Amino acid sequence: SLWLLRLEGNMLGGSVPQKLCNLTNANTEDESGGLAISVDCEEVTCSCCLDCCFYCGLEPSKGDGVTETSVQDENIVPSSSPTDVSFPVVDSASSNFSCYTVTTGFSCYSTNYAIDFATTSCSPSESDLVAVFQTDDVSASFLSLGSTWPMPDTLYWATSCGLDECDGVVADSKIYYRNGFPDKSGGGILPWPFGNDESYQLAVIQVDGSGTATVVAASEPFIVAAQC
């Protein structure tokens, strides 16, 4: 079912009608949630959306698996927090790489469009972080499983949603989940939107006490371009 409606980048102006806003709280037959809306904040107003509408309000989660989340709580602070935000650490990173996956929806994203992703874990923990890395070459994987990186190399990071399956978007220098919110987040060293003709990867990482991140899952590289 449709849960992310992208209306940005098309010269629309004005206000999002209330009938469309009502869908952000609509329940579907499979209870997969309401609709999230993305618009150009400088040109469009939206009473049902939060933080420039890159990820809009949905009903609270109703159960296990991929469900909807609420971003209406003013106490919830998504990513783009200062880079000195503390993150959960592990004594040693997992070597069971088959336990984790992270994928993106597309291999190319137009500039300023939200980047959708999904993760799975056979043993979800708050020490599992999702992070964005810039890569050297879109034709080859930059992040190998088990490789280590200093945390400042991550462009954005956020704690897991805490479920076996998570999905969400990277947008506006933040990481959002549809079925939970990160308890902690940081990074944001790269201004949004990402640069044209640059390649990136998403990863699930675990970090030790020295601030060294180990890659336990990595997406295929994807490119951000003016036109895909």
Tab-separated table of C-alpha atoms in Angstrom:
chain	number	residue	atom	x	y	z
A	1	SER	CA	0.000	0.000	0.000
A	2	LEU	CA	1.090	3.596	-0.575
A	3	TRP	CA	2.611	5.146	2.526
A	4	LEU	CA	4.980	7.826	1.148
A	5	LEU	CA	3.638	10.468	-1.255
A	6	ARG	CA	6.317	12.710	-2.769
A	7	LEU	CA	5.013	16.068	-3.989
A	8	GLU	CA	8.269	17.987	-3.942
A	9	GLY	CA	10.288	19.145	-6.924
A	10	ASN	CA	7.299	19.795	-9.200
A	11	MET	CA	6.661	23.565	-8.771
A	12	LEU	CA	3.491	23.002	-6.741
A	13	GLY	CA	2.374	25.821	-4.439
A	14	GLY	CA	-0.373	26.537	-1.931
A	15	SER	CA	-1.707	24.239	0.784
A	16	VAL	CA	-2.221	20.506	1.083
A	17	PRO	CA	-6.021	19.976	1.250
A	18	GLN	CA	-7.511	18.565	4.437
A	19	LYS	CA	-8.932	15.547	2.575
A	20	LEU	CA	-5.370	14.517	1.779
A	21	CYS	CA	-4.280	15.243	5.336
A	22	ASN	CA	-7.007	12.895	6.558
A	23	LEU	CA	-5.189	10.042	4.851
A	24	THR	CA	-2.212	10.515	7.183
A	25	ASN	CA	-4.364	9.005	9.915
A	26	ALA	CA	-6.223	6.488	7.781
A	27	ASN	CA	-6.039	2.807	8.561
A	28	THR	CA	-5.632	0.313	5.769
A	29	GLU	CA	-7.036	-3.199	5.765
A	30	ASP	CA	-3.639	-4.682	6.566
A	31	GLU	CA	-3.062	-2.024	9.225
A	32	SER	CA	0.139	-0.920	7.539
A	33	GLY	CA	-0.552	2.686	8.416
A	34	GLY	CA	-1.504	6.053	7.068
A	35	LEU	CA	0.147	8.205	4.446
A	36	ALA	CA	3.369	10.200	4.742
A	37	ILE	CA	3.691	13.295	2.573
A	38	SER	CA	6.784	15.079	1.282
A	39	VAL	CA	6.465	18.638	-0.105
A	40	ASP	CA	8.573	21.720	-0.833
A	41	CYS	CA	8.233	23.593	2.457
A	42	GLU	CA	9.008	27.019	1.036
A	43	GLU	CA	6.152	26.769	-1.478
A	44	VAL	CA	3.590	24.487	0.188
A	45	THR	CA	1.959	24.559	3.621
A	46	CYS	CA	0.651	21.414	5.264
A	47	SER	CA	-1.267	21.337	8.555
A	48	CYS	CA	-0.806	17.580	9.016
A	49	CYS	CA	2.934	17.422	8.424
A	50	LEU	CA	5.993	17.867	10.604
A	51	ASP	CA	9.470	19.205	9.866
A	52	CYS	CA	8.755	20.492	6.374
A	53	CYS	CA	6.672	17.411	5.619
A	54	PHE	CA	9.587	15.169	4.754
A	55	TYR	CA	7.936	12.639	7.045
A	56	CYS	CA	4.402	13.344	8.126
A	57	GLY	CA	2.287	12.243	11.041
A	58	LEU	CA	1.064	8.643	11.128
A	59	GLU	CA	-0.922	6.697	13.655
A	60	PRO	CA	0.986	4.946	16.496
A	61	SER	CA	2.272	1.420	15.981
A	62	LYS	CA	-0.325	-1.339	16.297
A	63	GLY	CA	1.798	-4.422	16.654
A	64	ASP	CA	4.777	-6.396	15.500
A	65	GLY	CA	6.549	-6.028	12.188
A	66	VAL	CA	6.347	-3.115	9.789
A	67	THR	CA	3.716	-0.760	11.107
A	68	GLU	CA	3.235	2.939	11.370
A	69	THR	CA	4.750	5.429	13.781
A	70	SER	CA	3.824	8.748	15.269
A	71	VAL	CA	5.903	11.856	14.742
A	72	GLN	CA	3.412	14.091	16.512
A	73	ASP	CA	5.205	13.958	19.884
A	74	GLU	CA	7.091	17.227	20.379
A	75	ASN	CA	9.569	15.432	22.641
A	76	ILE	CA	10.773	13.259	19.749
A	77	VAL	CA	13.929	14.643	18.155
A	78	PRO	CA	14.937	13.016	14.860
A	79	SER	CA	18.462	12.951	13.465
A	80	SER	CA	20.680	15.949	12.623
A	81	SER	CA	21.480	16.332	16.314
A	82	PRO	CA	25.030	17.463	17.210
A	83	THR	CA	27.771	14.982	16.406
A	84	ASP	CA	28.700	14.723	20.098
A	85	VAL	CA	25.426	12.931	20.895
A	86	SER	CA	26.331	9.757	22.750
A	87	PHE	CA	25.570	6.458	21.053
A	88	PRO	CA	25.158	2.944	22.516
A	89	VAL	CA	28.354	0.899	22.342
A	90	VAL	CA	29.216	-2.806	22.274
A	91	ASP	CA	32.184	-4.686	23.732
A	92	SER	CA	32.695	-6.395	20.385
A	93	ALA	CA	30.759	-6.161	17.146
A	94	SER	CA	28.738	-9.098	15.848
A	95	SER	CA	30.393	-11.339	13.274
A	96	ASN	CA	27.060	-12.946	12.341
A	97	PHE	CA	26.605	-10.788	9.255
A	98	SER	CA	23.783	-12.982	7.925
A	99	CYS	CA	21.674	-11.701	10.814
A	100	TYR	CA	21.424	-8.184	9.344
A	101	THR	CA	20.337	-6.603	6.075
A	102	VAL	CA	19.825	-3.061	4.810
A	103	THR	CA	18.427	-2.189	1.395
A	104	THR	CA	17.349	0.918	-0.486
A	105	GLY	CA	14.393	1.147	-2.812
A	106	PHE	CA	16.280	2.462	-5.835
A	107	SER	CA	19.779	2.675	-7.270
A	108	CYS	CA	19.316	6.329	-8.223
A	109	TYR	CA	17.520	9.173	-6.456
A	110	SER	CA	16.798	12.623	-7.804
A	111	THR	CA	18.322	15.493	-5.847
A	112	ASN	CA	16.316	16.467	-2.757
A	113	TYR	CA	14.172	13.307	-2.878
A	114	ALA	CA	13.856	11.171	0.235
A	115	ILE	CA	15.927	7.976	0.184
A	116	ASP	CA	13.820	5.027	1.291
A	117	PHE	CA	15.375	2.064	3.070
A	118	ALA	CA	14.534	-1.095	5.000
A	119	THR	CA	16.491	-3.122	7.556
A	120	THR	CA	16.102	-6.564	9.095
A	121	SER	CA	17.712	-8.085	12.180
A	122	CYS	CA	17.331	-11.477	13.806
A	123	SER	CA	18.209	-9.948	17.194
A	124	PRO	CA	17.383	-6.220	17.225
A	125	SER	CA	19.227	-4.085	19.766
A	126	GLU	CA	19.659	-0.392	20.513
A	127	SER	CA	23.351	-0.912	19.749
A	128	ASP	CA	22.468	-1.459	16.068
A	129	LEU	CA	22.862	1.879	14.296
A	130	VAL	CA	21.835	2.840	10.779
A	131	ALA	CA	24.322	5.157	9.073
A	132	VAL	CA	24.894	6.865	5.736
A	133	PHE	CA	28.346	6.868	4.116
A	134	GLN	CA	29.587	8.607	0.995
A	135	THR	CA	31.326	6.190	-1.349
A	136	ASP	CA	33.999	6.467	-4.015
A	137	ASP	CA	32.360	4.433	-6.757
A	138	VAL	CA	28.718	3.592	-7.399
A	139	SER	CA	29.755	0.550	-9.420
A	140	ALA	CA	31.362	-1.252	-6.468
A	141	SER	CA	30.567	-1.714	-2.792
A	142	PHE	CA	32.582	0.711	-0.692
A	143	LEU	CA	31.655	-0.827	2.658
A	144	SER	CA	32.765	-4.419	3.189
A	145	LEU	CA	31.236	-6.488	5.979
A	146	GLY	CA	33.426	-6.377	9.067
A	147	SER	CA	35.267	-3.251	7.947
A	148	THR	CA	35.799	-0.554	10.566
A	149	TRP	CA	35.347	3.181	10.273
A	150	PRO	CA	35.636	6.141	12.673
A	151	MET	CA	32.206	7.505	13.517
A	152	PRO	CA	33.016	10.952	12.027
A	153	ASP	CA	33.052	9.216	8.626
A	154	THR	CA	29.279	8.675	8.900
A	155	LEU	CA	27.243	11.432	7.315
A	156	TYR	CA	24.154	10.670	9.429
A	157	TRP	CA	23.407	7.965	11.961
A	158	ALA	CA	20.489	6.867	14.123
A	159	THR	CA	19.690	4.044	16.500
A	160	SER	CA	17.539	1.209	15.173
A	161	CYS	CA	13.758	1.256	15.452
A	162	GLY	CA	14.150	-1.810	17.675
A	163	LEU	CA	12.080	-4.246	15.617
A	164	ASP	CA	12.983	-7.247	13.486
A	165	GLU	CA	11.978	-5.226	10.427
A	166	CYS	CA	12.273	-1.469	10.059
A	167	ASP	CA	11.659	0.877	7.171
A	168	GLY	CA	11.969	4.580	6.749
A	169	VAL	CA	13.598	7.399	4.811
A	170	VAL	CA	16.666	9.610	4.866
A	171	ALA	CA	15.568	13.190	4.200
A	172	ASP	CA	16.387	16.732	5.266
A	173	SER	CA	19.600	15.608	7.051
A	174	LYS	CA	17.586	13.227	9.216
A	175	ILE	CA	16.807	9.528	9.471
A	176	TYR	CA	13.132	8.709	10.026
A	177	TYR	CA	11.431	5.373	10.715
A	178	ARG	CA	7.874	4.476	9.819
A	179	ASN	CA	7.581	1.964	12.641
A	180	GLY	CA	9.540	3.636	15.444
A	181	PHE	CA	11.759	6.602	16.187
A	182	PRO	CA	15.510	6.584	16.875
A	183	ASP	CA	16.282	7.072	20.549
A	184	LYS	CA	19.546	8.766	19.630
A	185	SER	CA	20.887	10.262	16.413
A	186	GLY	CA	23.638	12.462	15.120
A	187	GLY	CA	25.934	13.301	12.268
A	188	GLY	CA	24.585	15.625	9.649
A	189	ILE	CA	28.012	16.777	8.492
A	190	LEU	CA	26.851	16.832	4.856
A	191	PRO	CA	24.309	19.517	3.971
A	192	TRP	CA	20.997	18.380	2.522
A	193	PRO	CA	20.268	17.792	-0.272
A	194	PHE	CA	23.088	15.468	-1.283
A	195	GLY	CA	25.273	16.630	-4.144
A	196	ASN	CA	24.583	15.663	-7.724
A	197	ASP	CA	26.336	12.657	-9.228
A	198	GLU	CA	27.619	11.464	-5.862
A	199	SER	CA	27.305	7.885	-4.611
A	200	TYR	CA	26.364	6.670	-1.144
A	201	GLN	CA	25.671	3.536	0.888
A	202	LEU	CA	23.568	2.791	3.935
A	203	ALA	CA	24.940	0.467	6.596
A	204	VAL	CA	24.001	-1.180	9.851
A	205	ILE	CA	26.916	-0.549	12.205
A	206	GLN	CA	27.904	-1.360	15.779
A	207	VAL	CA	30.257	0.947	17.664
A	208	ASP	CA	32.794	0.122	20.379
A	209	GLY	CA	33.886	2.314	23.263
A	210	SER	CA	36.605	3.999	21.199
A	211	GLY	CA	34.069	5.273	18.659
A	212	THR	CA	35.048	2.784	15.956
A	213	ALA	CA	32.133	1.548	13.865
A	214	THR	CA	32.026	-1.982	12.435
A	215	VAL	CA	29.860	-2.603	9.366
A	216	VAL	CA	27.543	-5.596	9.904
A	217	ALA	CA	25.334	-4.942	6.858
A	218	ALA	CA	25.574	-2.663	3.842
A	219	SER	CA	23.226	-1.670	1.047
A	220	GLU	CA	24.161	-1.612	-2.606
A	221	PRO	CA	25.636	1.772	-3.590
A	222	PHE	CA	23.159	4.312	-4.927
A	223	ILE	CA	23.646	7.594	-6.742
A	224	VAL	CA	22.025	10.991	-6.266
A	225	ALA	CA	21.644	12.868	-9.539
A	226	ALA	CA	19.812	15.829	-11.051
A	227	GLN	CA	17.966	13.345	-13.260
A	228	CYS	CA	17.817	9.553	-12.901
